[in-house]
Short mmCIF file of C-alpha atoms (C1' of nucleotides) in Angstrom, two decimals:
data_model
loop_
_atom_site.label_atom_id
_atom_site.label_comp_id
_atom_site.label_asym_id
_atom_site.label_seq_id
_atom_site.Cartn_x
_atom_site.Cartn_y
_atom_site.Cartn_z
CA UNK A 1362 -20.88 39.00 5.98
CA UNK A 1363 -17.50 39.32 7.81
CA UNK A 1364 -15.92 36.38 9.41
CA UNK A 1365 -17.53 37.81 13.12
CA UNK A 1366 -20.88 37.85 11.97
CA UNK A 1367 -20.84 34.25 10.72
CA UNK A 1368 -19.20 32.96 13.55
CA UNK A 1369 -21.90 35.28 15.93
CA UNK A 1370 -24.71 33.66 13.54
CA UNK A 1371 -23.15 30.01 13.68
CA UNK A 1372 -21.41 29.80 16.73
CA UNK A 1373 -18.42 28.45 15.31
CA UNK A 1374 -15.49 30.73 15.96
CA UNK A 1375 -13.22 32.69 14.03
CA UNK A 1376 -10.53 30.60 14.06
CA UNK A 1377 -12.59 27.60 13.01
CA UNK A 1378 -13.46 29.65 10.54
CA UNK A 1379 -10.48 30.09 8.95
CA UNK A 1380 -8.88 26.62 9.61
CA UNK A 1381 -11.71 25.20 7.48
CA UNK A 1382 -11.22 27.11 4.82
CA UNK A 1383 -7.91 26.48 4.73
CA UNK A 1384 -8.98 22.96 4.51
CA UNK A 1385 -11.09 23.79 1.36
CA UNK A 1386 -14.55 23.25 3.50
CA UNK A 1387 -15.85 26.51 2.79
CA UNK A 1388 -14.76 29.62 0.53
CA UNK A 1389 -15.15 33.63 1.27
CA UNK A 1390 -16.42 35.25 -1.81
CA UNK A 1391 -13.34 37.72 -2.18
CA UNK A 1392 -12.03 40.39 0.65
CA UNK A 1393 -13.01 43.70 1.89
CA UNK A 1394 -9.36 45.05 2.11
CA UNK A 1395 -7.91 42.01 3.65
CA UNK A 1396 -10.85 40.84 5.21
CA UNK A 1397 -12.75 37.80 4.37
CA UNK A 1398 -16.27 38.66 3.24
CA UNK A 1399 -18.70 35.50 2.84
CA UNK A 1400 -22.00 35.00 1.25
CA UNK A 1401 -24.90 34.04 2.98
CA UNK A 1402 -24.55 30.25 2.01
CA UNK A 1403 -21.33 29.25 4.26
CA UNK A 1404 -24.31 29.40 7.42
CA UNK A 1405 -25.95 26.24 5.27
CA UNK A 1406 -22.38 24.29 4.51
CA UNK A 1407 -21.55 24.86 8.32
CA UNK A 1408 -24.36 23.15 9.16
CA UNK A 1409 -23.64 20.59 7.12
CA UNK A 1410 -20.22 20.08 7.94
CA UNK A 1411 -21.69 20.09 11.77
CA UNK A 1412 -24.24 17.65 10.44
CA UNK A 1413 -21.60 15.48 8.85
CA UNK A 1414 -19.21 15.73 11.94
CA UNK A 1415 -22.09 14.57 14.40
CA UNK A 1416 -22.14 11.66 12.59
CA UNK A 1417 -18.78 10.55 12.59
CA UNK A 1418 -17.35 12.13 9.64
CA UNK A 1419 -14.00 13.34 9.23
CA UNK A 1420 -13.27 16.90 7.82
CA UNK A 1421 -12.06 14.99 4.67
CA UNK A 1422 -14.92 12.68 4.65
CA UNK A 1423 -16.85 16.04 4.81
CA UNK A 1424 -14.80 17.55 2.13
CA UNK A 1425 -15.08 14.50 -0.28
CA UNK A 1426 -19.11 14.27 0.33
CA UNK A 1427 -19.82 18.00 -0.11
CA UNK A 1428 -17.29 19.44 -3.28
CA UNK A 1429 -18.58 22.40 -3.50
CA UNK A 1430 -17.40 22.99 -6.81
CA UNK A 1431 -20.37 21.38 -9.16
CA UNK A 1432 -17.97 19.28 -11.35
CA UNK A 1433 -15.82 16.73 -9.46
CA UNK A 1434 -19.67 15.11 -8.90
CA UNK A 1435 -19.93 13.39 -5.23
CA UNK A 1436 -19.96 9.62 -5.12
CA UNK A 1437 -23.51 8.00 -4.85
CA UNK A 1438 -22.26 4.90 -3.68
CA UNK A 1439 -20.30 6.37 -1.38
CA UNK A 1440 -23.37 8.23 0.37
CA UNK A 1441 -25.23 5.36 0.34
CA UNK A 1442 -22.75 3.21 1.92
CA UNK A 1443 -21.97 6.23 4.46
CA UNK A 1444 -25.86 6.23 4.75
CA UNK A 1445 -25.83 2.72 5.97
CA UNK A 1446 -22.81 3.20 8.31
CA UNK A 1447 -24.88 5.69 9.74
CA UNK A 1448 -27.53 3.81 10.37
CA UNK A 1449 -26.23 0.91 12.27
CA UNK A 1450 -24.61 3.32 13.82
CA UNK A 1451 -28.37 4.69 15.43
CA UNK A 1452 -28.79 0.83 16.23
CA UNK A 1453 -26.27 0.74 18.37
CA UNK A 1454 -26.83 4.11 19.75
CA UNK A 1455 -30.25 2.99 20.50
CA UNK A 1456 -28.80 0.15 22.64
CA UNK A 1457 -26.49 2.71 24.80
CA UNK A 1458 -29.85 4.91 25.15
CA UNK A 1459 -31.69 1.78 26.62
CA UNK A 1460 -29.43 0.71 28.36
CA UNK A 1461 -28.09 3.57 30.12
CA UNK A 1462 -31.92 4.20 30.20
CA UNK A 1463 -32.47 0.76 31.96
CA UNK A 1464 -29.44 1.23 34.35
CA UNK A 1465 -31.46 4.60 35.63
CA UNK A 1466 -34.30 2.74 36.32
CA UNK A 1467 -32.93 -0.59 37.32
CA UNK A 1468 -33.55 -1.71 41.33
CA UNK A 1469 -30.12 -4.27 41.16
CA UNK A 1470 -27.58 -3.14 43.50
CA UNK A 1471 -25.02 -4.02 40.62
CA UNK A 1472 -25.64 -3.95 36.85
CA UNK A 1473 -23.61 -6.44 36.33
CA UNK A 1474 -26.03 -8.89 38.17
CA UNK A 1475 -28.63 -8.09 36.15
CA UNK A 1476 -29.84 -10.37 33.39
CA UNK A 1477 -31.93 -7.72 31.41
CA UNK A 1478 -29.26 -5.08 31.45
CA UNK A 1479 -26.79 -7.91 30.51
CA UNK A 1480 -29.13 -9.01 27.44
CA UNK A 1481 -29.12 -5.46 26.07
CA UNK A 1482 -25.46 -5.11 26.68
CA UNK A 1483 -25.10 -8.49 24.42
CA UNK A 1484 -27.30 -6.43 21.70
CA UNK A 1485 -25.58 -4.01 21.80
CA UNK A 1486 -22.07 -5.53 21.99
CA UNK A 1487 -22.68 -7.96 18.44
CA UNK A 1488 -21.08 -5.89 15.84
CA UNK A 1489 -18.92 -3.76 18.19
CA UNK A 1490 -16.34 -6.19 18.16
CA UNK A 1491 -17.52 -9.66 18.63
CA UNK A 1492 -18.18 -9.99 15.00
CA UNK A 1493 -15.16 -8.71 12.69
CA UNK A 1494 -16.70 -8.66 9.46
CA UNK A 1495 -16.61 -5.22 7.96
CA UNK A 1496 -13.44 -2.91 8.43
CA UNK A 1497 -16.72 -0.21 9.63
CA UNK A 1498 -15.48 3.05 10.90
CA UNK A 1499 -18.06 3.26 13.33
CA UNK A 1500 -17.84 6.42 15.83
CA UNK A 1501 -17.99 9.67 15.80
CA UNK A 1502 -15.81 12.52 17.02
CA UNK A 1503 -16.21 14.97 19.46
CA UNK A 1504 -16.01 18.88 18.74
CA UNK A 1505 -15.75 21.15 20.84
CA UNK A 1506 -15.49 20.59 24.43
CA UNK U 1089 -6.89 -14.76 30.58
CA UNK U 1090 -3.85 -13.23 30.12
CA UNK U 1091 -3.59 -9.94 27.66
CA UNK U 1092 -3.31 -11.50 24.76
CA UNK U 1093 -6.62 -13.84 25.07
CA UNK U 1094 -8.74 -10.40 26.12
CA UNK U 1095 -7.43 -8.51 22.87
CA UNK U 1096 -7.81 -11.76 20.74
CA UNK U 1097 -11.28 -11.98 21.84
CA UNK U 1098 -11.96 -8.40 21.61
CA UNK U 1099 -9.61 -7.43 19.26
CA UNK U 1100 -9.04 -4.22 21.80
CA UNK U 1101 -4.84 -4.39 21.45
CA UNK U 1102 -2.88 -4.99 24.25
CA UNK U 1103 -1.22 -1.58 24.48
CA UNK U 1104 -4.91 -0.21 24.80
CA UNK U 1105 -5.70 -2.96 27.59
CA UNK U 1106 -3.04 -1.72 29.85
CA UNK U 1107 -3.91 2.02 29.13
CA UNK U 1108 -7.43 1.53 29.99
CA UNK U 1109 -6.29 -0.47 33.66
CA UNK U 1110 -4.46 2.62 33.90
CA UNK U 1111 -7.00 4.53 33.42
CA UNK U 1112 -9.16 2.57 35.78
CA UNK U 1113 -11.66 1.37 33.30
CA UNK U 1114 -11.04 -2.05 33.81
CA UNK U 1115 -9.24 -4.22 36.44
CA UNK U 1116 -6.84 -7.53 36.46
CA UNK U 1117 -7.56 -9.74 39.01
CA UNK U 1118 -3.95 -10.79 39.72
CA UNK U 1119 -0.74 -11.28 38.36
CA UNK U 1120 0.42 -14.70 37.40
CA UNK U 1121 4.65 -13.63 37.60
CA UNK U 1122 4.21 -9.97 36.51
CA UNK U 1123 1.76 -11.19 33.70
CA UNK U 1124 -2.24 -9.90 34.56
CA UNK U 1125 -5.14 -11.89 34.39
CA UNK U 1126 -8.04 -10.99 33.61
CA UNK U 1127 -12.07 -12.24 34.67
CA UNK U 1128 -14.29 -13.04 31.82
CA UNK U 1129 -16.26 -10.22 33.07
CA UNK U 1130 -13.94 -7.92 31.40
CA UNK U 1131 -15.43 -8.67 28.15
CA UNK U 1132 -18.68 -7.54 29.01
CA UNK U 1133 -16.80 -4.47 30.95
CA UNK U 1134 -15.00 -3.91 27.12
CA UNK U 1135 -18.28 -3.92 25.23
CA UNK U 1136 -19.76 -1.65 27.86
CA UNK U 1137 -16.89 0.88 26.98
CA UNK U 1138 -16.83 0.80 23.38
CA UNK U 1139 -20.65 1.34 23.59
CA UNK U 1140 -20.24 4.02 25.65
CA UNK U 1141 -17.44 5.86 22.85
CA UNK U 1142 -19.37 4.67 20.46
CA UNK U 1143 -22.51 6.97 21.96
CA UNK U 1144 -19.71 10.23 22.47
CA UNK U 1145 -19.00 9.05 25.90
CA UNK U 1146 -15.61 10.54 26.77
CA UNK U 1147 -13.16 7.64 28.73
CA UNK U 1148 -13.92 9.92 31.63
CA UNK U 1149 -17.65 10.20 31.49
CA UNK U 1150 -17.73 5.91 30.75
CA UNK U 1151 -15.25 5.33 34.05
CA UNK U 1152 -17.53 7.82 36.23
CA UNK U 1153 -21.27 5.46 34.90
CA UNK U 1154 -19.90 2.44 35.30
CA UNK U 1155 -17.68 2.69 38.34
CA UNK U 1156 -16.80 -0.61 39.05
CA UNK U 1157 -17.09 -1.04 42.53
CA UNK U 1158 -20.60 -1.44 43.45
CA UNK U 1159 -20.81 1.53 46.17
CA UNK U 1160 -20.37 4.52 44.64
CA UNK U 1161 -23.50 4.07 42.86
CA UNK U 1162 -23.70 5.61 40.01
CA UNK U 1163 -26.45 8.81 39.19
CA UNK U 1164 -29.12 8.00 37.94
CA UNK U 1165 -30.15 11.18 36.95
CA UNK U 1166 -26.97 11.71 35.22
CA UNK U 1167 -27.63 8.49 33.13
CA UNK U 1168 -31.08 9.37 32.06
CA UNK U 1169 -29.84 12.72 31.10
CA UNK U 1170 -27.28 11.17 28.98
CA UNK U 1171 -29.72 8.59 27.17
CA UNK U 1172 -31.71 11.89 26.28
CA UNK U 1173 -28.33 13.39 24.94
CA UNK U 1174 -27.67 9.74 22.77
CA UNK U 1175 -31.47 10.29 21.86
CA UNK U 1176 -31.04 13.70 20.58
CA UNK U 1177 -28.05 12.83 18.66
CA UNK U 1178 -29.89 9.64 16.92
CA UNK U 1179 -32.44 12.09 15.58
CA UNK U 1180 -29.61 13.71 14.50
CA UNK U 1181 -28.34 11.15 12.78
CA UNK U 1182 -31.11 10.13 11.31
CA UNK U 1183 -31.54 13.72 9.38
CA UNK U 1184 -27.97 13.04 8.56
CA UNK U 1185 -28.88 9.48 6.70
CA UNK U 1186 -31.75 10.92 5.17
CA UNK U 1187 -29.96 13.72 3.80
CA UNK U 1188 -26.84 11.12 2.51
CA UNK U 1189 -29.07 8.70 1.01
CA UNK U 1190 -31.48 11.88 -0.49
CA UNK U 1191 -28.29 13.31 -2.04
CA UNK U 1192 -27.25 9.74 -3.19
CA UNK U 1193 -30.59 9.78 -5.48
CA UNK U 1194 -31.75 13.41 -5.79
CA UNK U 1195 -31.12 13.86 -9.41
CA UNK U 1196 -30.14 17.98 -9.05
CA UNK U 1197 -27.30 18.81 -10.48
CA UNK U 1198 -26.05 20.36 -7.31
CA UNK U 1199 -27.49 19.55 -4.28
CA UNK U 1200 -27.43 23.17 -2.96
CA UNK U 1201 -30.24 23.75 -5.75
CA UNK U 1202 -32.22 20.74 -4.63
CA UNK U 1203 -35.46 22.02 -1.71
CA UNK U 1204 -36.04 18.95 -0.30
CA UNK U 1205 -32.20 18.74 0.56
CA UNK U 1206 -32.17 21.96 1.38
CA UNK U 1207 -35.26 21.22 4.03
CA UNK U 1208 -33.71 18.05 5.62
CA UNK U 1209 -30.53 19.89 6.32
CA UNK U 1210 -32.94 22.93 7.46
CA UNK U 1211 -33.93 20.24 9.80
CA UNK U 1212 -30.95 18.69 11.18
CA UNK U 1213 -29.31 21.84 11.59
CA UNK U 1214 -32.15 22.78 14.30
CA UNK U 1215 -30.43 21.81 17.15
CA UNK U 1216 -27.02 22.02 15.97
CA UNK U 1217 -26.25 26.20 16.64
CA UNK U 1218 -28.99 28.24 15.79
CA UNK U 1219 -30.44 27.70 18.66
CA UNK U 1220 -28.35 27.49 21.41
CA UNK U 1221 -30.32 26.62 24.18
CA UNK U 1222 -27.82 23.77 26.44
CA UNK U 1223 -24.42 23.77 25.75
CA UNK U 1224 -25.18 20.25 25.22
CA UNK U 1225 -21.85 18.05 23.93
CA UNK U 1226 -23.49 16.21 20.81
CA UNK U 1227 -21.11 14.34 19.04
CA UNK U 1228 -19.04 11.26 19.67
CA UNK U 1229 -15.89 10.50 19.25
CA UNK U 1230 -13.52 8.44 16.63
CA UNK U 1231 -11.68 5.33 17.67
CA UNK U 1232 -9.32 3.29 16.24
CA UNK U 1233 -9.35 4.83 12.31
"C1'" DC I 710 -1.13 61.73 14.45
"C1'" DC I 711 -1.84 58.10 17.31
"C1'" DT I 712 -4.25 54.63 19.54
"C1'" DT I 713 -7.80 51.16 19.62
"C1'" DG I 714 -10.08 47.27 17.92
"C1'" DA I 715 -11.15 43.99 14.36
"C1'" DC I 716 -9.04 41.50 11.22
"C1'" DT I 717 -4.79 39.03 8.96
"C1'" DT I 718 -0.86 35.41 8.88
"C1'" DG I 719 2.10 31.21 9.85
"C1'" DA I 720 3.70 28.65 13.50
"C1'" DA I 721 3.38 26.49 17.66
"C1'" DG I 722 0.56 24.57 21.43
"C1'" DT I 723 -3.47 21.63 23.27
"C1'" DT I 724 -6.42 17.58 24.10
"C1'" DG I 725 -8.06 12.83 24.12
"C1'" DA I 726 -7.12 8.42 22.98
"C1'" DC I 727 -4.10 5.71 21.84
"C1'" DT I 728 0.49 3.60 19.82
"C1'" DT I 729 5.27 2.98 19.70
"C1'" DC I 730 9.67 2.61 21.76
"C1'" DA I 731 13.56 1.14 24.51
"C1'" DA I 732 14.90 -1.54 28.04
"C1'" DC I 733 13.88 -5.27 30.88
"C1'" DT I 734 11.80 -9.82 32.98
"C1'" DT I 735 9.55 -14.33 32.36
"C1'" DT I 736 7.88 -18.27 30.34
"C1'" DT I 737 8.36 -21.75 26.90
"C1'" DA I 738 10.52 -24.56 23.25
"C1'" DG I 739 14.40 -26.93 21.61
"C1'" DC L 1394 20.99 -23.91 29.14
"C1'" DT L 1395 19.89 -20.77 25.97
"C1'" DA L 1396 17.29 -18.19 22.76
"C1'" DA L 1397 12.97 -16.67 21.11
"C1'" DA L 1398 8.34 -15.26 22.22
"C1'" DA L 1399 5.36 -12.79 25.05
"C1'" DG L 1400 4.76 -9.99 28.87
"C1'" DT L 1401 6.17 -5.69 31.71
"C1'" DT L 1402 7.27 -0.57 32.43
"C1'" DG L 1403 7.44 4.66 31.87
"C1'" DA L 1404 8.17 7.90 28.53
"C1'" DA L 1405 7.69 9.73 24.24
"C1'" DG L 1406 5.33 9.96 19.77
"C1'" DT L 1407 1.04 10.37 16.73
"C1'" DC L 1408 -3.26 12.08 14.91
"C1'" DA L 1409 -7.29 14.98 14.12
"C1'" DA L 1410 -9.29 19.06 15.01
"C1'" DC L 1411 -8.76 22.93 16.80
"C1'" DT L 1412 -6.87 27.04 19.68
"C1'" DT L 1413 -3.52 30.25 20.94
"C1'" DC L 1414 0.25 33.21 20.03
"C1'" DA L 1415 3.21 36.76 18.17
"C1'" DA L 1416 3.55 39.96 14.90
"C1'" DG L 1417 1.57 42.62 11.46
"C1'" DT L 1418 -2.28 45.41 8.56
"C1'" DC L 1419 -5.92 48.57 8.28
"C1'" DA L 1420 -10.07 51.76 9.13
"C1'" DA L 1421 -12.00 54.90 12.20
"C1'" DG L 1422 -12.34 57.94 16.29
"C1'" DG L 1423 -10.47 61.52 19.21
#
DNA sequence: CCTTGACTTGAAGTTGACTTCAACTTTTAG
DNA sequence: CTAAAAGTTGAAGTCAACTTCAAGTCAAGG
């Protein structure tokens, strides 16, 4: 495939394309004249560097995670931790969804004034910032516009 | 409260206190001399925020839910539709966490060789650009690294 | 042969969310 | 009273992740 077809097939453009490969996230399997040709499995690493972006990931956390070389073996307790971040990540996610949920269906003139909305705000708030503990990277980034 | 009090409570800095006023995400209630003071409400207003970034709210798309005088009120349809986005995303998420903590245990040598990997990212990746139904924006944004 | 269109490059520009800076005013402690 | 600490401002700088640009290469059609 030529660098068109897997952006027309992915959706991510050309240029994308070739900024991540400069960054090492994917490889073309050689050139057709000075074109990049690529095989068939960049379509499953751009989903997961998609994946891995959606949830919060940075290209190099992406890059570190996924080596596609076999050797340099990925770091299980990394994952796992980056698992975990994940998931109280969703639990806080969760909150917005109710709440913004609740707001939509709430009959208070003002949010603010009411008590249910402000008990899931409190949920949701613990671990944002009112509790400092761990150094978390906690949100995601936003692609494109 | 004066600046310093919000961000020691928050541990939102200063600088990003006054950008946000500027912004019009939150409000001091006076000046006392040419320092601001701030309500205890803009705690709550704080944690509301880094909720909504924390669910891939842009500063734009927080300021226009939760505008801050009660009139304008804000659209409900707009908020349910964005709890659907946040719910979309945590499914999302979810495949990503189950395809971290899979990859943390899966004993294939390379995870590109391992099917069960190779059907959770199958599944995530639904959603992501092969089909490409909304132009949905999925994925949230990274504070403070 | 010459133009058109798809690709190439490195460099520079963009965007959102902040942070840092320089210069200045107040408040507070000694 | 004076100096340090903490606040103020607008403007400029930073960072990640791209995008856009200018200039060039190359294959194919007319």
């Amino acid at each position: 495939m030529d660098i068109s077809e897997v952006a027309k097939r992915t959706g991510v453009p050309a240029s994308t394309l070739r900024y991540y490969e400069k960054r090492g996230l994917i490889h073309s399997v050689g050139r057709d004249g000075l074109r990049r040709r690529f095989a068939p499995g960049v379509l499953d690493q751009l989903a997961l560097i998609a994946l891995g972006q959606a949830a919060g990931l940075s290209l190099d956390e992406v890059h570190t995670m996924l080596s596609p070389n076999g050797e340099p073996n990925i770091d299980r307790q990394l994952l796992s931790a980056k698992a975990d971040e994940i998931d109280t990540l969703i639990k806080r996610l969760r909150a917005v969804s109710d709440g913004l949920r609740h707001a939509a269906a709430c009959p208070a003139p003002s949010h603010a004034a009411c008590p249910s909305f402000q008990k899931l705000l409190k949920a949701a708030a613990l671990g944002i910032f009112n509790t400092q503990a761990a150094p978390t990277r906690k949100a995601p980034r936003r692609p494109r516009a």
